[in-house]
């Protein structure tokens, strides 16, 4: 089992430990449970869907990276497939706080990058901030998304974000987690650049049409890909680098050091991710960063 889970694991009921052990004992546990695994864990532990999501929150929070706040938040996103995706807040020393990833953003993006079609609910150990409520309002689940918090009745996103401003106000019909393929191509692209291009082709940027993707390669040679996720309110948009870092962190392997990275974006796009990507990666100790345009 990955060392980051040890403390939270020790506090789980024995019945849940027994149910989860075959899944979480693997060092490559990807911080998610498939629908079949969820079914098995519920059967073996006696927990229902809601109780299981709450019970998993301490494990999700164990994935948090909090050098600034030392405040760990966990989230569990339930996909329409029945899969459960862990999420946790992520902070990066030496970067502006705007580069921080919130737990809800992490769980949502984790599900999106696994090509989950839609989310049914998200369970969090602390109430979602306004930033996250707006971020989740971009989802194709809309305001019907169920929000579960400890010791509170389940509510919908619409109840947490009344009179919401979102994609429909701007006549946007393609929502976050809807399938898209922008079909950009590059010639003579290496594996890392091709991975970043794949991210750009599935990115969500209906407001600026500035599609972009990032791929990072770790010292172990593992490649993680991220996609840009734009938001109707603009500021809650998630950069593609952050999406790649989410996948690297959730994978359970050390995501630092990053050996090299590639940003792929449009040459004539209205917006560029280059400066922020380069600066954040420099703070993480990666200087081998390349920008490729289509």
PDB file of C-alpha atoms in Angstrom:
ATOM      1  CA  UNK A   1       0.000   0.000   0.000  1.00  0.00           C
ATOM      2  CA  UNK A   2       1.161   3.511  -0.757  1.00  0.00           C
ATOM      3  CA  UNK A   3       2.671   5.148   2.320  1.00  0.00           C
ATOM      4  CA  UNK A   4       0.446   8.221   2.044  1.00  0.00           C
ATOM      5  CA  UNK A   5      -2.607   6.135   2.998  1.00  0.00           C
ATOM      6  CA  UNK A   6      -1.147   4.464   6.114  1.00  0.00           C
ATOM      7  CA  UNK A   7      -2.406   6.905   8.763  1.00  0.00           C
ATOM      8  CA  UNK A   8      -5.946   7.149   7.379  1.00  0.00           C
ATOM      9  CA  UNK A   9      -6.061   3.401   6.769  1.00  0.00           C
ATOM     10  CA  UNK A  10      -5.298   2.642  10.417  1.00  0.00           C
ATOM     11  CA  UNK A  11      -8.439   4.538  11.480  1.00  0.00           C
ATOM     12  CA  UNK A  12     -10.849   2.689   9.147  1.00  0.00           C
ATOM     13  CA  UNK A  13     -13.241   0.084  10.558  1.00  0.00           C
ATOM     14  CA  UNK A  14     -11.884  -3.438  10.249  1.00  0.00           C
ATOM     15  CA  UNK A  15     -14.736  -4.459   7.948  1.00  0.00           C
ATOM     16  CA  UNK A  16     -13.883  -1.685   5.483  1.00  0.00           C
ATOM     17  CA  UNK A  17     -10.166  -2.448   5.677  1.00  0.00           C
ATOM     18  CA  UNK A  18     -10.923  -6.052   4.794  1.00  0.00           C
ATOM     19  CA  UNK A  19     -13.121  -5.005   1.864  1.00  0.00           C
ATOM     20  CA  UNK A  20     -10.609  -2.481   0.493  1.00  0.00           C
ATOM     21  CA  UNK A  21      -7.384  -4.420   1.106  1.00  0.00           C
ATOM     22  CA  UNK A  22      -7.387  -6.374  -2.197  1.00  0.00           C
ATOM     23  CA  UNK A  23      -7.720  -3.070  -4.066  1.00  0.00           C
ATOM     24  CA  UNK A  24      -5.540  -0.690  -2.093  1.00  0.00           C
ATOM     25  CA  UNK A  25      -2.699  -3.064  -1.307  1.00  0.00           C
ATOM     26  CA  UNK A  26      -1.330  -2.499  -4.805  1.00  0.00           C
ATOM     27  CA  UNK A  27       1.372   0.166  -5.019  1.00  0.00           C
ATOM     28  CA  UNK A  28      -0.126   1.317  -8.324  1.00  0.00           C
ATOM     29  CA  UNK A  29      -3.590   1.948  -6.840  1.00  0.00           C
ATOM     30  CA  UNK A  30      -4.815   4.873  -9.007  1.00  0.00           C
ATOM     31  CA  UNK A  31      -6.955   6.639  -6.365  1.00  0.00           C
ATOM     32  CA  UNK A  32     -10.175   5.408  -7.919  1.00  0.00           C
ATOM     33  CA  UNK A  33     -12.532   2.469  -7.616  1.00  0.00           C
ATOM     34  CA  UNK A  34     -14.263   0.944 -10.608  1.00  0.00           C
ATOM     35  CA  UNK A  35     -17.989   0.256 -10.479  1.00  0.00           C
ATOM     36  CA  UNK A  36     -17.304  -3.462  -9.987  1.00  0.00           C
ATOM     37  CA  UNK A  37     -14.910  -2.712  -7.134  1.00  0.00           C
ATOM     38  CA  UNK A  38     -17.460  -0.388  -5.540  1.00  0.00           C
ATOM     39  CA  UNK A  39     -20.074  -3.142  -5.726  1.00  0.00           C
ATOM     40  CA  UNK A  40     -17.708  -5.647  -4.097  1.00  0.00           C
ATOM     41  CA  UNK A  41     -16.650  -3.237  -1.343  1.00  0.00           C
ATOM     42  CA  UNK A  42     -20.258  -2.381  -0.509  1.00  0.00           C
ATOM     43  CA  UNK A  43     -21.173  -6.055  -0.362  1.00  0.00           C
ATOM     44  CA  UNK A  44     -18.236  -6.957   1.867  1.00  0.00           C
ATOM     45  CA  UNK A  45     -18.438  -3.944   4.181  1.00  0.00           C
ATOM     46  CA  UNK A  46     -22.199  -3.540   4.464  1.00  0.00           C
ATOM     47  CA  UNK A  47     -21.968   0.156   3.506  1.00  0.00           C
ATOM     48  CA  UNK A  48     -24.317   1.844   1.065  1.00  0.00           C
ATOM     49  CA  UNK A  49     -23.202   4.316  -1.608  1.00  0.00           C
ATOM     50  CA  UNK A  50     -23.303   7.408   0.590  1.00  0.00           C
ATOM     51  CA  UNK A  51     -21.684   5.765   3.608  1.00  0.00           C
ATOM     52  CA  UNK A  52     -18.879   4.366   1.466  1.00  0.00           C
ATOM     53  CA  UNK A  53     -18.132   7.769  -0.090  1.00  0.00           C
ATOM     54  CA  UNK A  54     -17.939   9.358   3.361  1.00  0.00           C
ATOM     55  CA  UNK A  55     -15.743   6.536   4.652  1.00  0.00           C
ATOM     56  CA  UNK A  56     -13.320   7.036   1.751  1.00  0.00           C
ATOM     57  CA  UNK A  57     -12.875  10.778   2.388  1.00  0.00           C
ATOM     58  CA  UNK A  58      -9.902  10.409   4.786  1.00  0.00           C
ATOM     59  CA  UNK A  59      -8.117   8.295   2.176  1.00  0.00           C
ATOM     60  CA  UNK A  60      -8.785  10.922  -0.486  1.00  0.00           C
ATOM     61  CA  UNK A  61      -7.534  13.685   1.809  1.00  0.00           C
ATOM     62  CA  UNK A  62      -4.323  11.682   2.229  1.00  0.00           C
ATOM     63  CA  UNK A  63      -3.529  12.599  -1.379  1.00  0.00           C
ATOM     64  CA  UNK A  64      -3.479  16.315  -0.517  1.00  0.00           C
ATOM     65  CA  UNK A  65      -0.316  18.349  -1.091  1.00  0.00           C
ATOM     66  CA  UNK A  66      -0.497  21.310   1.283  1.00  0.00           C
ATOM     67  CA  UNK A  67       2.894  22.996   1.858  1.00  0.00           C
ATOM     68  CA  UNK A  68       1.190  26.387   2.249  1.00  0.00           C
ATOM     69  CA  UNK A  69      -1.992  25.775   4.231  1.00  0.00           C
ATOM     70  CA  UNK A  70      -1.378  22.403   5.898  1.00  0.00           C
ATOM     71  CA  UNK A  71      -5.156  22.037   5.484  1.00  0.00           C
ATOM     72  CA  UNK A  72      -6.135  18.775   3.787  1.00  0.00           C
ATOM     73  CA  UNK A  73      -9.402  18.448   1.911  1.00  0.00           C
ATOM     74  CA  UNK A  74     -10.663  15.243   0.323  1.00  0.00           C
ATOM     75  CA  UNK A  75     -13.380  14.706  -2.264  1.00  0.00           C
ATOM     76  CA  UNK A  76     -15.003  11.667  -3.850  1.00  0.00           C
ATOM     77  CA  UNK A  77     -16.662  12.112  -7.251  1.00  0.00           C
ATOM     78  CA  UNK A  78     -19.200   9.477  -8.276  1.00  0.00           C
ATOM     79  CA  UNK A  79     -19.494   9.010 -12.009  1.00  0.00           C
ATOM     80  CA  UNK A  80     -22.592   7.916 -13.874  1.00  0.00           C
ATOM     81  CA  UNK A  81     -20.625   4.733 -14.600  1.00  0.00           C
ATOM     82  CA  UNK A  82     -20.553   3.941 -10.880  1.00  0.00           C
ATOM     83  CA  UNK A  83     -16.810   4.603 -10.629  1.00  0.00           C
ATOM     84  CA  UNK A  84     -15.519   6.599  -7.648  1.00  0.00           C
ATOM     85  CA  UNK A  85     -12.685   9.083  -8.143  1.00  0.00           C
ATOM     86  CA  UNK A  86     -10.536  10.519  -5.354  1.00  0.00           C
ATOM     87  CA  UNK A  87      -9.664  14.191  -5.263  1.00  0.00           C
ATOM     88  CA  UNK A  88      -7.587  16.349  -2.918  1.00  0.00           C
ATOM     89  CA  UNK A  89      -6.339  19.907  -2.720  1.00  0.00           C
ATOM     90  CA  UNK A  90      -2.896  20.555  -4.186  1.00  0.00           C
ATOM     91  CA  UNK A  91      -0.612  23.521  -3.481  1.00  0.00           C
ATOM     92  CA  UNK A  92       2.779  24.308  -4.971  1.00  0.00           C
ATOM     93  CA  UNK A  93       5.492  26.143  -3.064  1.00  0.00           C
ATOM     94  CA  UNK A  94       6.906  29.153  -4.860  1.00  0.00           C
ATOM     95  CA  UNK A  95       3.855  29.699  -7.075  1.00  0.00           C
ATOM     96  CA  UNK A  96       0.959  32.173  -6.726  1.00  0.00           C
ATOM     97  CA  UNK A  97      -2.058  30.880  -4.849  1.00  0.00           C
ATOM     98  CA  UNK A  98      -4.016  31.108  -8.106  1.00  0.00           C
ATOM     99  CA  UNK A  99      -2.166  27.957  -9.201  1.00  0.00           C
ATOM    100  CA  UNK A 100      -3.709  25.971  -6.330  1.00  0.00           C
ATOM    101  CA  UNK A 101      -6.031  23.069  -7.150  1.00  0.00           C
ATOM    102  CA  UNK A 102      -9.089  22.581  -4.951  1.00  0.00           C
ATOM    103  CA  UNK A 103     -10.219  19.095  -3.924  1.00  0.00           C
ATOM    104  CA  UNK A 104     -13.464  19.318  -5.894  1.00  0.00           C
ATOM    105  CA  UNK A 105     -11.596  20.470  -9.000  1.00  0.00           C
ATOM    106  CA  UNK A 106      -9.192  17.591  -8.518  1.00  0.00           C
ATOM    107  CA  UNK A 107     -11.916  14.937  -8.223  1.00  0.00           C
ATOM    108  CA  UNK A 108     -13.894  16.333 -11.159  1.00  0.00           C
ATOM    109  CA  UNK A 109     -10.815  16.549 -13.369  1.00  0.00           C
ATOM    110  CA  UNK A 110      -9.675  13.088 -12.284  1.00  0.00           C
ATOM    111  CA  UNK A 111     -13.014  11.707 -13.488  1.00  0.00           C
ATOM    112  CA  UNK A 112     -12.943  13.778 -16.694  1.00  0.00           C
ATOM    113  CA  UNK A 113      -9.463  12.583 -17.621  1.00  0.00           C
ATOM    114  CA  UNK A 114     -10.671   9.010 -17.185  1.00  0.00           C
ATOM    115  CA  UNK A 115     -13.342   9.906 -19.778  1.00  0.00           C
ATOM    116  CA  UNK A 116     -16.224   9.657 -17.318  1.00  0.00           C
ATOM    117  CA  UNK A 117     -19.368  10.790 -19.155  1.00  0.00           C
ATOM    118  CA  UNK A 118     -21.036  12.656 -16.278  1.00  0.00           C
ATOM    119  CA  UNK A 119     -21.048  12.972 -12.509  1.00  0.00           C
ATOM    120  CA  UNK A 120     -23.896  11.988 -10.209  1.00  0.00           C
ATOM    121  CA  UNK A 121     -22.536  13.339  -6.942  1.00  0.00           C
ATOM    122  CA  UNK A 122     -19.516  14.694  -5.141  1.00  0.00           C
ATOM    123  CA  UNK A 123     -18.773  14.072  -1.468  1.00  0.00           C
ATOM    124  CA  UNK A 124     -16.480  16.485   0.382  1.00  0.00           C
ATOM    125  CA  UNK A 125     -15.254  16.743   3.958  1.00  0.00           C
ATOM    126  CA  UNK A 126     -15.606  20.550   3.989  1.00  0.00           C
ATOM    127  CA  UNK A 127     -18.200  22.757   2.364  1.00  0.00           C
ATOM    128  CA  UNK A 128     -17.295  23.741  -1.214  1.00  0.00           C
ATOM    129  CA  UNK A 129     -16.058  27.303  -1.586  1.00  0.00           C
ATOM    130  CA  UNK A 130     -17.626  29.651  -4.108  1.00  0.00           C
ATOM    131  CA  UNK A 131     -14.787  29.005  -6.554  1.00  0.00           C
ATOM    132  CA  UNK A 132     -15.559  25.274  -6.594  1.00  0.00           C
ATOM    133  CA  UNK A 133     -19.303  25.772  -6.823  1.00  0.00           C
ATOM    134  CA  UNK A 134     -18.762  27.877  -9.930  1.00  0.00           C
ATOM    135  CA  UNK A 135     -16.263  25.365 -11.340  1.00  0.00           C
ATOM    136  CA  UNK A 136     -18.759  22.508 -10.924  1.00  0.00           C
ATOM    137  CA  UNK A 137     -21.495  24.573 -12.558  1.00  0.00           C
ATOM    138  CA  UNK A 138     -19.649  24.054 -15.865  1.00  0.00           C
ATOM    139  CA  UNK A 139     -20.377  20.300 -15.719  1.00  0.00           C
ATOM    140  CA  UNK A 140     -22.959  18.612 -17.885  1.00  0.00           C
ATOM    141  CA  UNK A 141     -24.544  17.467 -14.600  1.00  0.00           C
ATOM    142  CA  UNK A 142     -25.497  21.101 -14.091  1.00  0.00           C
ATOM    143  CA  UNK A 143     -27.152  22.248 -10.909  1.00  0.00           C
ATOM    144  CA  UNK A 144     -28.647  18.766 -10.411  1.00  0.00           C
ATOM    145  CA  UNK A 145     -25.271  17.476  -9.194  1.00  0.00           C
ATOM    146  CA  UNK A 146     -25.680  16.122  -5.660  1.00  0.00           C
ATOM    147  CA  UNK A 147     -23.362  17.551  -2.980  1.00  0.00           C
ATOM    148  CA  UNK A 148     -22.800  15.427   0.128  1.00  0.00           C
ATOM    149  CA  UNK A 149     -21.195  16.844   3.294  1.00  0.00           C
ATOM    150  CA  UNK A 150     -20.752  15.248   6.739  1.00  0.00           C
ATOM    151  CA  UNK A 151     -23.632  15.803   9.140  1.00  0.00           C
ATOM    152  CA  UNK A 152     -25.747  17.638   6.587  1.00  0.00           C
ATOM    153  CA  UNK A 153     -28.609  16.504   4.383  1.00  0.00           C
ATOM    154  CA  UNK A 154     -27.694  15.914   0.760  1.00  0.00           C
ATOM    155  CA  UNK A 155     -28.296  18.968  -1.405  1.00  0.00           C
ATOM    156  CA  UNK A 156     -27.899  19.844  -5.051  1.00  0.00           C
ATOM    157  CA  UNK A 157     -25.388  22.210  -6.570  1.00  0.00           C
ATOM    158  CA  UNK A 158     -28.350  24.433  -7.377  1.00  0.00           C
ATOM    159  CA  UNK A 159     -29.067  24.783  -3.669  1.00  0.00           C
ATOM    160  CA  UNK A 160     -25.427  25.656  -2.965  1.00  0.00           C
ATOM    161  CA  UNK A 161     -25.294  28.029  -5.945  1.00  0.00           C
ATOM    162  CA  UNK A 162     -28.695  29.733  -6.262  1.00  0.00           C
ATOM    163  CA  UNK A 163     -29.336  32.032  -9.214  1.00  0.00           C
ATOM    164  CA  UNK A 164     -26.271  30.501 -10.853  1.00  0.00           C
ATOM    165  CA  UNK A 165     -24.454  32.056 -13.790  1.00  0.00           C
ATOM    166  CA  UNK A 166     -23.177  29.451 -16.191  1.00  0.00           C
ATOM    167  CA  UNK A 167     -22.733  28.210 -19.748  1.00  0.00           C
ATOM    168  CA  UNK A 168     -26.384  28.517 -20.662  1.00  0.00           C
ATOM    169  CA  UNK A 169     -26.265  32.264 -19.975  1.00  0.00           C
ATOM    170  CA  UNK A 170     -23.661  32.500 -22.731  1.00  0.00           C
ATOM    171  CA  UNK A 171     -25.512  30.140 -25.093  1.00  0.00           C
ATOM    172  CA  UNK A 172     -22.919  27.393 -24.652  1.00  0.00           C
ATOM    173  CA  UNK A 173     -24.298  23.927 -25.316  1.00  0.00           C
ATOM    174  CA  UNK A 174     -21.131  21.804 -25.076  1.00  0.00           C
ATOM    175  CA  UNK A 175     -20.493  21.362 -21.366  1.00  0.00           C
ATOM    176  CA  UNK A 176     -17.600  20.054 -19.318  1.00  0.00           C
ATOM    177  CA  UNK A 177     -17.436  16.243 -19.612  1.00  0.00           C
ATOM    178  CA  UNK A 178     -19.342  16.202 -22.891  1.00  0.00           C
ATOM    179  CA  UNK A 179     -17.302  14.249 -25.456  1.00  0.00           C
ATOM    180  CA  UNK A 180     -15.340  16.490 -27.842  1.00  0.00           C
ATOM    181  CA  UNK A 181     -12.572  15.990 -30.379  1.00  0.00           C
ATOM    182  CA  UNK A 182     -11.152  19.124 -31.956  1.00  0.00           C
ATOM    183  CA  UNK A 183      -9.097  17.053 -34.441  1.00  0.00           C
ATOM    184  CA  UNK A 184      -5.925  19.135 -34.373  1.00  0.00           C
ATOM    185  CA  UNK A 185      -2.891  17.435 -35.881  1.00  0.00           C
ATOM    186  CA  UNK A 186       0.880  17.825 -35.721  1.00  0.00           C
ATOM    187  CA  UNK A 187       3.485  16.255 -37.919  1.00  0.00           C
ATOM    188  CA  UNK A 188       6.583  14.489 -36.586  1.00  0.00           C
ATOM    189  CA  UNK A 189       5.418  14.763 -32.961  1.00  0.00           C
ATOM    190  CA  UNK A 190       7.264  12.704 -30.352  1.00  0.00           C
ATOM    191  CA  UNK A 191       5.350  10.746 -27.705  1.00  0.00           C
ATOM    192  CA  UNK A 192       5.275  13.600 -25.192  1.00  0.00           C
ATOM    193  CA  UNK A 193       4.060  16.131 -27.746  1.00  0.00           C
ATOM    194  CA  UNK A 194       1.486  13.678 -29.063  1.00  0.00           C
ATOM    195  CA  UNK A 195       0.165  13.223 -25.526  1.00  0.00           C
ATOM    196  CA  UNK A 196      -0.143  16.996 -25.093  1.00  0.00           C
ATOM    197  CA  UNK A 197      -1.922  17.229 -28.458  1.00  0.00           C
ATOM    198  CA  UNK A 198      -4.366  14.589 -27.275  1.00  0.00           C
ATOM    199  CA  UNK A 199      -5.079  16.780 -24.264  1.00  0.00           C
ATOM    200  CA  UNK A 200      -5.685  19.822 -26.463  1.00  0.00           C
ATOM    201  CA  UNK A 201      -8.041  17.851 -28.694  1.00  0.00           C
ATOM    202  CA  UNK A 202     -10.249  16.969 -25.729  1.00  0.00           C
ATOM    203  CA  UNK A 203      -9.969  20.283 -23.895  1.00  0.00           C
ATOM    204  CA  UNK A 204     -12.986  22.394 -22.948  1.00  0.00           C
ATOM    205  CA  UNK A 205     -12.640  26.000 -24.098  1.00  0.00           C
ATOM    206  CA  UNK A 206     -15.986  27.137 -25.530  1.00  0.00           C
ATOM    207  CA  UNK A 207     -15.520  30.794 -24.507  1.00  0.00           C
ATOM    208  CA  UNK A 208     -12.128  31.558 -26.034  1.00  0.00           C
ATOM    209  CA  UNK A 209     -11.675  28.539 -28.338  1.00  0.00           C
ATOM    210  CA  UNK A 210      -8.094  28.515 -27.026  1.00  0.00           C
ATOM    211  CA  UNK A 211      -7.736  24.762 -26.754  1.00  0.00           C
ATOM    212  CA  UNK A 212      -4.606  23.498 -25.075  1.00  0.00           C
ATOM    213  CA  UNK A 213      -3.038  20.442 -23.518  1.00  0.00           C
ATOM    214  CA  UNK A 214       0.047  19.705 -21.432  1.00  0.00           C
ATOM    215  CA  UNK A 215       2.021  16.509 -21.024  1.00  0.00           C
ATOM    216  CA  UNK A 216       4.661  16.033 -18.343  1.00  0.00           C
ATOM    217  CA  UNK A 217       7.245  13.278 -18.111  1.00  0.00           C
ATOM    218  CA  UNK A 218       8.552  12.195 -14.720  1.00  0.00           C
ATOM    219  CA  UNK A 219      12.045  11.041 -13.910  1.00  0.00           C
ATOM    220  CA  UNK A 220      10.741   7.480 -14.236  1.00  0.00           C
ATOM    221  CA  UNK A 221       9.702   8.185 -17.815  1.00  0.00           C
ATOM    222  CA  UNK A 222       5.959   8.124 -17.095  1.00  0.00           C
ATOM    223  CA  UNK A 223       3.851  10.584 -19.084  1.00  0.00           C
ATOM    224  CA  UNK A 224       0.784  12.334 -17.654  1.00  0.00           C
ATOM    225  CA  UNK A 225      -1.551  14.418 -19.787  1.00  0.00           C
ATOM    226  CA  UNK A 226      -3.776  17.348 -18.882  1.00  0.00           C
ATOM    227  CA  UNK A 227      -6.503  19.295 -20.681  1.00  0.00           C
ATOM    228  CA  UNK A 228      -7.632  22.890 -20.289  1.00  0.00           C
ATOM    229  CA  UNK A 229     -11.060  23.277 -18.616  1.00  0.00           C
ATOM    230  CA  UNK A 230     -12.569  26.719 -19.199  1.00  0.00           C
ATOM    231  CA  UNK A 231     -15.363  28.227 -17.116  1.00  0.00           C
ATOM    232  CA  UNK A 232     -18.187  30.630 -17.859  1.00  0.00           C
ATOM    233  CA  UNK A 233     -16.952  32.876 -15.031  1.00  0.00           C
ATOM    234  CA  UNK A 234     -13.389  32.684 -16.452  1.00  0.00           C
ATOM    235  CA  UNK A 235     -11.381  32.729 -13.181  1.00  0.00           C
ATOM    236  CA  UNK A 236     -12.315  29.191 -12.046  1.00  0.00           C
ATOM    237  CA  UNK A 237     -10.872  27.818 -15.302  1.00  0.00           C
ATOM    238  CA  UNK A 238      -8.339  25.039 -14.700  1.00  0.00           C
ATOM    239  CA  UNK A 239      -5.070  25.244 -16.688  1.00  0.00           C
ATOM    240  CA  UNK A 240      -3.922  22.130 -18.554  1.00  0.00           C
ATOM    241  CA  UNK A 241      -0.752  21.845 -16.474  1.00  0.00           C
ATOM    242  CA  UNK A 242      -2.808  21.544 -13.297  1.00  0.00           C
ATOM    243  CA  UNK A 243      -4.849  18.758 -14.899  1.00  0.00           C
ATOM    244  CA  UNK A 244      -1.643  16.885 -15.738  1.00  0.00           C
ATOM    245  CA  UNK A 245      -0.374  17.360 -12.181  1.00  0.00           C
ATOM    246  CA  UNK A 246      -3.659  15.975 -10.857  1.00  0.00           C
ATOM    247  CA  UNK A 247      -3.197  12.785 -12.847  1.00  0.00           C
ATOM    248  CA  UNK A 248       0.432  12.517 -11.763  1.00  0.00           C
ATOM    249  CA  UNK A 249      -0.464  12.936  -8.091  1.00  0.00           C
ATOM    250  CA  UNK A 250      -3.488  10.639  -8.185  1.00  0.00           C
ATOM    251  CA  UNK A 251      -1.413   7.901  -9.830  1.00  0.00           C
ATOM    252  CA  UNK A 252       0.309   7.263  -6.534  1.00  0.00           C
ATOM    253  CA  UNK A 253       3.802   7.619  -7.880  1.00  0.00           C
ATOM    254  CA  UNK A 254       6.127  10.490  -7.038  1.00  0.00           C
ATOM    255  CA  UNK A 255       5.281  13.146  -9.599  1.00  0.00           C
ATOM    256  CA  UNK A 256       8.433  15.115  -8.852  1.00  0.00           C
ATOM    257  CA  UNK A 257      10.887  15.672 -10.306  1.00  0.00           C
ATOM    258  CA  UNK A 258       9.369  16.407 -13.710  1.00  0.00           C
ATOM    259  CA  UNK A 259      12.007  15.770 -16.338  1.00  0.00           C
ATOM    260  CA  UNK A 260      10.388  17.597 -19.241  1.00  0.00           C
ATOM    261  CA  UNK A 261       7.049  18.989 -20.340  1.00  0.00           C
ATOM    262  CA  UNK A 262       5.266  20.094 -23.499  1.00  0.00           C
ATOM    263  CA  UNK A 263       2.436  22.587 -23.933  1.00  0.00           C
ATOM    264  CA  UNK A 264       0.423  22.291 -27.153  1.00  0.00           C
ATOM    265  CA  UNK A 265      -1.872  25.173 -28.096  1.00  0.00           C
ATOM    266  CA  UNK A 266      -3.043  27.156 -31.108  1.00  0.00           C
ATOM    267  CA  UNK A 267      -0.540  29.505 -32.710  1.00  0.00           C
ATOM    268  CA  UNK A 268      -3.188  32.195 -33.112  1.00  0.00           C
ATOM    269  CA  UNK A 269      -5.298  31.432 -30.044  1.00  0.00           C
ATOM    270  CA  UNK A 270      -6.822  34.336 -28.142  1.00  0.00           C
ATOM    271  CA  UNK A 271      -5.220  33.077 -24.914  1.00  0.00           C
ATOM    272  CA  UNK A 272      -1.894  31.403 -24.199  1.00  0.00           C
ATOM    273  CA  UNK A 273      -1.016  29.073 -21.323  1.00  0.00           C
ATOM    274  CA  UNK A 274       2.721  29.450 -21.978  1.00  0.00           C
ATOM    275  CA  UNK A 275       3.837  31.966 -19.353  1.00  0.00           C
ATOM    276  CA  UNK A 276       1.890  30.386 -16.495  1.00  0.00           C
ATOM    277  CA  UNK A 277       2.932  26.867 -17.517  1.00  0.00           C
ATOM    278  CA  UNK A 278       6.594  27.790 -17.762  1.00  0.00           C
ATOM    279  CA  UNK A 279       6.593  29.696 -14.454  1.00  0.00           C
ATOM    280  CA  UNK A 280       4.808  26.973 -12.490  1.00  0.00           C
ATOM    281  CA  UNK A 281       7.058  24.245 -13.846  1.00  0.00           C
ATOM    282  CA  UNK A 282      10.126  26.331 -13.040  1.00  0.00           C
ATOM    283  CA  UNK A 283       8.917  26.543  -9.427  1.00  0.00           C
ATOM    284  CA  UNK A 284       8.601  22.753  -9.474  1.00  0.00           C
ATOM    285  CA  UNK A 285      12.174  22.434 -10.701  1.00  0.00           C
ATOM    286  CA  UNK A 286      11.533  21.680 -14.368  1.00  0.00           C
ATOM    287  CA  UNK A 287      13.322  23.865 -16.909  1.00  0.00           C
ATOM    288  CA  UNK A 288      12.890  21.613 -19.970  1.00  0.00           C
ATOM    289  CA  UNK A 289       9.573  22.993 -21.150  1.00  0.00           C
ATOM    290  CA  UNK A 290       8.563  23.295 -24.791  1.00  0.00           C
ATOM    291  CA  UNK A 291       5.686  25.057 -26.512  1.00  0.00           C
ATOM    292  CA  UNK A 292       4.343  23.490 -29.723  1.00  0.00           C
ATOM    293  CA  UNK A 293       1.590  25.124 -31.762  1.00  0.00           C
ATOM    294  CA  UNK A 294      -0.934  23.796 -34.219  1.00  0.00           C
TER     295      UNK A 294
END
